[in-house]
Short mmCIF file of C-alpha atoms in Angstrom, two decimals:
data_model
loop_
_atom_site.label_atom_id
_atom_site.label_comp_id
_atom_site.label_asym_id
_atom_site.label_seq_id
_atom_site.Cartn_x
_atom_site.Cartn_y
_atom_site.Cartn_z
CA MET A 1 0.07 -0.04 -0.02
CA THR A 2 1.61 3.24 -1.06
CA VAL A 3 0.60 6.17 1.44
CA ILE A 4 1.30 9.63 0.38
CA ARG A 5 1.79 12.42 2.87
CA SER A 6 3.15 15.46 1.13
CA TRP A 7 2.67 16.46 -2.39
CA LEU A 8 4.89 19.13 -3.38
CA TYR A 9 4.20 21.90 -6.22
CA VAL A 10 7.02 23.02 -8.04
CA PRO A 11 6.98 25.33 -11.26
CA GLY A 12 7.20 23.36 -14.45
CA ASP A 13 9.34 26.36 -16.10
CA ARG A 14 12.08 25.97 -13.28
CA PRO A 15 14.04 22.84 -14.05
CA ASP A 16 16.63 23.83 -10.95
CA ARG A 17 13.53 23.60 -8.72
CA ILE A 18 12.25 20.37 -10.14
CA ALA A 19 15.82 18.57 -9.69
CA LYS A 20 15.94 19.63 -6.12
CA ALA A 21 12.40 18.76 -5.27
CA LEU A 22 12.80 15.10 -6.91
CA ALA A 23 15.80 14.53 -4.61
CA GLY A 24 14.28 16.10 -1.61
CA PRO A 25 11.93 14.37 1.45
CA ALA A 26 8.38 15.02 -0.34
CA ASP A 27 6.59 11.69 -1.05
CA ALA A 28 5.26 13.06 -4.16
CA VAL A 29 6.56 16.04 -6.83
CA VAL A 30 3.76 17.70 -8.67
CA VAL A 31 5.40 19.55 -11.73
CA ASP A 32 2.84 22.31 -12.11
CA LEU A 33 1.87 23.59 -15.60
CA GLU A 34 -1.15 25.48 -14.38
CA ASP A 35 -1.01 28.38 -11.81
CA ALA A 36 2.49 28.41 -11.09
CA VAL A 37 3.53 29.15 -14.75
CA ALA A 38 3.00 32.48 -16.37
CA VAL A 39 1.06 32.22 -19.94
CA ALA A 40 4.41 33.54 -21.86
CA ALA A 41 6.30 30.36 -20.29
CA LYS A 42 3.64 27.86 -20.41
CA GLU A 43 5.40 26.28 -23.73
CA ASP A 44 8.81 26.23 -22.07
CA ALA A 45 7.23 24.48 -19.02
CA ARG A 46 5.71 21.77 -21.08
CA ARG A 47 8.91 21.00 -22.70
CA THR A 48 10.91 20.57 -19.51
CA VAL A 49 8.21 18.21 -18.44
CA LEU A 50 8.61 16.08 -21.30
CA THR A 51 12.47 16.24 -21.13
CA THR A 52 12.52 15.55 -17.37
CA LEU A 53 10.18 12.40 -17.94
CA ALA A 54 12.27 11.30 -21.07
CA GLU A 55 15.34 11.13 -18.27
CA GLY A 56 13.40 8.78 -16.28
CA ALA A 57 12.23 10.91 -13.43
CA GLU A 58 8.95 9.93 -11.69
CA PHE A 59 6.41 12.69 -10.45
CA PHE A 60 3.00 13.93 -11.14
CA VAL A 61 1.97 16.67 -13.29
CA ARG A 62 -0.84 19.49 -12.71
CA VAL A 63 -2.15 20.22 -16.26
CA ASN A 64 -3.92 23.44 -17.02
CA ALA A 65 -7.73 23.26 -16.87
CA PRO A 66 -8.48 20.81 -20.03
CA ALA A 67 -11.16 23.11 -21.81
CA THR A 68 -8.42 25.78 -22.22
CA PRO A 69 -6.11 25.58 -25.16
CA ALA A 70 -3.22 25.60 -22.83
CA GLY A 71 -4.88 22.46 -21.02
CA GLU A 72 -5.61 20.80 -24.52
CA ALA A 73 -1.75 21.13 -25.37
CA ASP A 74 -0.96 19.67 -21.99
CA VAL A 75 -2.87 16.71 -22.61
CA SER A 76 -2.03 16.34 -26.19
CA ALA A 77 2.05 16.60 -25.30
CA LEU A 78 1.61 14.11 -22.53
CA ALA A 79 -0.88 11.81 -24.51
CA THR A 80 1.99 11.43 -27.48
CA ALA A 81 5.00 11.49 -24.71
CA GLU A 82 6.82 8.02 -24.42
CA ALA A 83 7.35 8.61 -21.08
CA LYS A 84 4.24 8.98 -18.94
CA PRO A 85 3.99 10.80 -15.56
CA ALA A 86 2.89 8.96 -12.35
CA GLY A 87 -0.41 10.65 -12.63
CA VAL A 88 -2.09 13.71 -13.50
CA ARG A 89 -3.51 16.33 -11.43
CA VAL A 90 -6.76 17.97 -13.36
CA PRO A 91 -7.83 21.47 -12.00
CA LYS A 92 -11.14 23.01 -12.45
CA ALA A 93 -12.98 19.65 -12.55
CA GLU A 94 -16.73 20.02 -13.23
CA ASP A 95 -17.54 17.63 -16.10
CA PRO A 96 -17.07 14.10 -15.63
CA ALA A 97 -17.38 13.50 -19.57
CA GLU A 98 -14.26 16.00 -19.76
CA LEU A 99 -12.29 13.85 -17.21
CA ARG A 100 -13.24 10.42 -19.04
CA ARG A 101 -11.68 12.19 -22.05
CA VAL A 102 -8.24 13.17 -20.21
CA ALA A 103 -8.16 9.78 -18.56
CA ASP A 104 -8.70 7.87 -21.77
CA ALA A 105 -6.05 10.12 -23.38
CA LEU A 106 -3.52 9.66 -20.93
CA GLY A 107 -4.00 6.20 -19.58
CA VAL A 108 -2.27 7.50 -16.11
CA PRO A 109 -3.86 8.12 -12.79
CA VAL A 110 -5.96 11.23 -12.79
CA TYR A 111 -6.75 13.13 -9.66
CA PRO A 112 -9.57 15.93 -10.26
CA ILE A 113 -9.23 18.98 -8.30
CA LEU A 114 -12.69 20.47 -7.37
CA GLU A 115 -12.61 24.49 -7.29
CA SER A 116 -15.92 25.45 -8.04
CA ALA A 117 -19.60 25.27 -6.71
CA LEU A 118 -20.41 22.96 -9.79
CA GLY A 119 -17.51 20.58 -9.23
CA VAL A 120 -18.51 20.23 -5.59
CA GLU A 121 -21.83 19.35 -6.60
CA ASN A 122 -20.65 16.82 -9.14
CA ALA A 123 -18.04 15.51 -6.42
CA LEU A 124 -19.40 11.73 -6.82
CA ALA A 125 -19.82 11.65 -10.28
CA LEU A 126 -16.26 12.94 -10.88
CA ALA A 127 -14.92 10.55 -8.54
CA THR A 128 -16.66 7.54 -10.14
CA ALA A 129 -16.11 9.11 -13.85
CA HIS A 130 -13.24 6.65 -14.88
CA PRO A 131 -11.35 3.54 -13.43
CA LEU A 132 -8.43 5.74 -13.41
CA VAL A 133 -9.38 8.40 -11.29
CA ALA A 134 -7.26 7.60 -8.10
CA GLY A 135 -8.36 10.37 -5.87
CA ILE A 136 -10.24 13.65 -5.49
CA SER A 137 -9.43 16.87 -3.75
CA LEU A 138 -10.36 20.63 -3.31
CA GLY A 139 -8.84 23.80 -4.61
CA GLU A 140 -9.84 25.88 -1.69
CA ALA A 141 -8.65 29.31 -3.04
CA ASP A 142 -10.59 29.07 -6.31
CA LEU A 143 -13.65 27.47 -4.48
CA ALA A 144 -13.92 30.19 -2.02
CA ALA A 145 -13.63 32.68 -4.85
CA ASP A 146 -16.56 30.92 -6.74
CA LEU A 147 -18.41 30.72 -3.74
CA ARG A 148 -18.03 34.46 -2.70
CA VAL A 149 -16.81 33.44 0.80
CA ALA A 150 -13.73 34.17 3.01
CA GLY A 151 -11.14 31.79 2.27
CA GLY A 152 -7.58 31.12 3.68
CA GLY A 153 -6.73 29.14 6.51
CA ASP A 154 -9.52 27.36 8.37
CA SER A 155 -12.52 29.16 7.12
CA THR A 156 -15.60 27.64 8.37
CA ALA A 157 -17.25 28.86 5.47
CA LEU A 158 -15.80 25.66 3.39
CA THR A 159 -16.85 23.25 6.11
CA TRP A 160 -19.59 21.72 4.02
CA PRO A 161 -17.34 21.43 0.65
CA ARG A 162 -14.73 19.79 2.81
CA SER A 163 -17.16 17.34 4.12
CA ARG A 164 -18.70 16.71 0.84
CA VAL A 165 -15.40 15.92 -0.88
CA VAL A 166 -14.41 13.43 1.90
CA VAL A 167 -17.81 11.49 1.97
CA ALA A 168 -17.61 11.43 -2.01
CA ALA A 169 -13.93 10.09 -2.09
CA ARG A 170 -14.76 7.39 0.52
CA ALA A 171 -18.40 6.54 -1.25
CA ALA A 172 -16.13 5.92 -4.49
CA GLY A 173 -13.56 3.83 -2.67
CA LEU A 174 -10.85 6.42 -3.14
CA PRO A 175 -8.39 7.46 -0.42
CA SER A 176 -8.97 10.01 1.91
CA PRO A 177 -8.63 13.49 0.22
CA VAL A 178 -5.55 15.60 0.01
CA GLN A 179 -5.85 18.90 1.93
CA SER A 180 -5.40 22.05 0.05
CA VAL A 181 -2.17 24.10 0.33
CA TRP A 182 -1.41 26.25 3.40
CA THR A 183 -0.27 29.60 1.70
CA ALA A 184 1.26 31.09 4.83
CA VAL A 185 4.63 29.48 4.19
CA ARG A 186 6.09 30.76 7.33
CA ASP A 187 3.46 30.00 9.76
CA LEU A 188 4.37 26.30 10.49
CA ASP A 189 2.46 26.24 13.46
CA GLY A 190 -0.64 27.38 11.55
CA LEU A 191 0.01 24.80 9.06
CA ARG A 192 0.26 22.03 11.87
CA THR A 193 -3.23 23.22 13.63
CA SER A 194 -4.89 23.09 10.22
CA THR A 195 -3.33 19.66 9.08
CA GLU A 196 -4.26 18.17 12.56
CA ALA A 197 -7.84 19.55 12.19
CA GLY A 198 -7.93 18.12 8.39
CA ARG A 199 -6.95 14.88 9.54
CA ARG A 200 -9.70 14.78 12.11
CA ALA A 201 -12.12 15.88 9.50
CA GLY A 202 -11.09 12.80 7.03
CA PHE A 203 -8.55 14.17 4.98
CA PHE A 204 -5.12 12.64 4.66
CA GLY A 205 -1.88 14.38 3.52
CA ARG A 206 -1.39 17.70 2.04
CA SER A 207 -0.34 19.67 -0.92
CA VAL A 208 2.68 21.90 -0.04
CA ILE A 209 4.38 24.66 -1.83
CA HIS A 210 7.52 24.83 0.32
CA PRO A 211 10.05 22.36 1.55
CA SER A 212 9.79 23.59 5.16
CA GLN A 213 6.26 22.75 5.12
CA ILE A 214 7.06 18.79 4.15
CA PRO A 215 8.26 17.79 8.06
CA VAL A 216 5.24 19.34 9.59
CA VAL A 217 2.96 17.46 7.42
CA HIS A 218 4.72 14.15 7.65
CA GLU A 219 4.66 14.55 11.30
CA VAL A 220 1.06 15.03 11.75
CA CYS A 221 0.51 12.11 9.15
CA ALA A 222 2.40 9.80 11.31
CA PRO A 223 0.25 7.19 13.49
CA ASP A 224 0.80 7.73 17.06
CA PRO A 225 2.77 5.07 18.75
CA ALA A 226 -0.11 4.12 21.16
CA GLU A 227 -2.53 3.82 18.29
CA THR A 228 -0.14 1.57 16.33
CA ALA A 229 0.26 -0.78 19.54
CA TRP A 230 -3.73 -0.75 19.90
CA ALA A 231 -3.91 -1.70 16.23
CA SER A 232 -1.32 -4.46 16.47
CA GLU A 233 -2.79 -5.81 19.46
CA LEU A 234 -6.24 -5.74 17.92
CA LEU A 235 -5.43 -7.49 14.95
CA GLY A 236 -3.45 -10.08 16.74
CA ARG A 237 -6.60 -11.07 19.02
CA LEU A 238 -8.51 -11.15 15.54
CA ALA A 239 -5.84 -13.58 14.18
CA SER A 240 -5.77 -15.88 17.29
CA SER A 241 -9.41 -16.06 18.08
CA GLY A 242 -11.29 -15.57 14.69
CA ASP A 243 -13.97 -13.48 16.85
CA ALA A 244 -16.08 -11.33 14.71
CA ALA A 245 -16.96 -8.89 17.69
CA TRP A 246 -15.82 -8.92 21.21
CA ILE A 247 -15.20 -6.51 23.81
CA ASP A 248 -11.41 -5.59 24.34
CA ASP A 249 -9.43 -5.08 27.58
CA HIS A 250 -10.28 -1.72 27.76
CA GLY A 251 -14.06 -2.29 27.62
CA GLN A 252 -14.48 -1.00 24.13
CA PHE A 253 -16.90 -3.01 21.47
CA VAL A 254 -14.79 -4.30 18.63
CA ASP A 255 -16.48 -5.05 15.00
CA ALA A 256 -15.75 -4.90 11.62
CA ALA A 257 -15.54 -1.13 11.22
CA VAL A 258 -13.06 -1.14 14.09
CA VAL A 259 -10.89 -3.61 12.72
CA ALA A 260 -10.95 -2.07 9.43
CA ARG A 261 -9.46 1.49 11.17
CA ALA A 262 -6.84 -0.79 12.93
CA GLN A 263 -5.80 -2.41 9.32
CA TRP A 264 -5.57 1.28 8.22
CA VAL A 265 -3.37 2.46 11.11
CA LEU A 266 -1.07 -0.36 10.60
CA ALA A 267 -0.83 0.04 6.65
CA LEU A 268 0.02 3.98 7.51
CA ALA A 269 2.83 2.65 10.02
CA GLY A 270 4.22 0.21 7.51
CA SER A 271 4.21 2.98 4.62
CA LYS A 272 6.01 5.17 6.97
CA GLU A 273 8.70 2.47 7.67
CA LYS A 274 9.33 2.33 4.22
CA HIS A 275 9.90 6.09 3.59
CA VAL A 276 12.39 6.06 6.45
CA GLU A 277 14.09 3.09 4.66
CA LYS A 278 14.28 5.09 1.53
CA GLY A 279 15.55 8.16 3.24
CA THR A 280 12.40 10.47 2.22
CA HIS A 281 10.92 10.90 5.60
CA SER A 282 11.66 14.31 7.71
#
């Protein structure tokens, strides 16, 4: 099971930053062709992505919105490239048919980003639009603008859309959604508090825009040692007894739902160990 905690965005027109990001501690690197790249630099950024992929690097790509000329050019270039990205994040996702077109053209995992009221309303339809949809998430800055609400930080105005995307992801059998970026790069305490709240609300992992944010996200996503011990003990009891349900030593009722939670905790702990072995955990 591959568990991605941090998704580091890096501008597609900055080869130096791409190389540094790929060598850094992020679990996943997202080379951005959209917001981080000026219109005049998009063609150069596209060429840089293709060159870096041809060199054997493994990373994700955020294309421009597929309905735009830049997005069409991104999809066309990636579709005809011999080397493919690990996946593609698709911004401004609203139309399941358009998402299917992108997935069919690319043949790699796609991750729609919901950034409008219509995108949120179509969350489940987007999550189930194609077998290659591997996860959904929110683009909160654009969404707040579209909803005409106060965005940024932990704006309570986005509470319902956040819950909506969590429910849609799990209803579709997808991983828990990745949290949107924390734009106050120097406010690491705020990042920690927000990421902890996100985990409690059903998110896992976070998009980041600066390497300094990665250690905080990794720490928050790590399972608590006591929780890992509980999960190990619970699954050990299950393996030895075969009981479908029981009362544990702490007086808590254990059933299939609790077992599923324990399995997730141990999967996360195992993934953390693999990251440490690879030298990617901070």
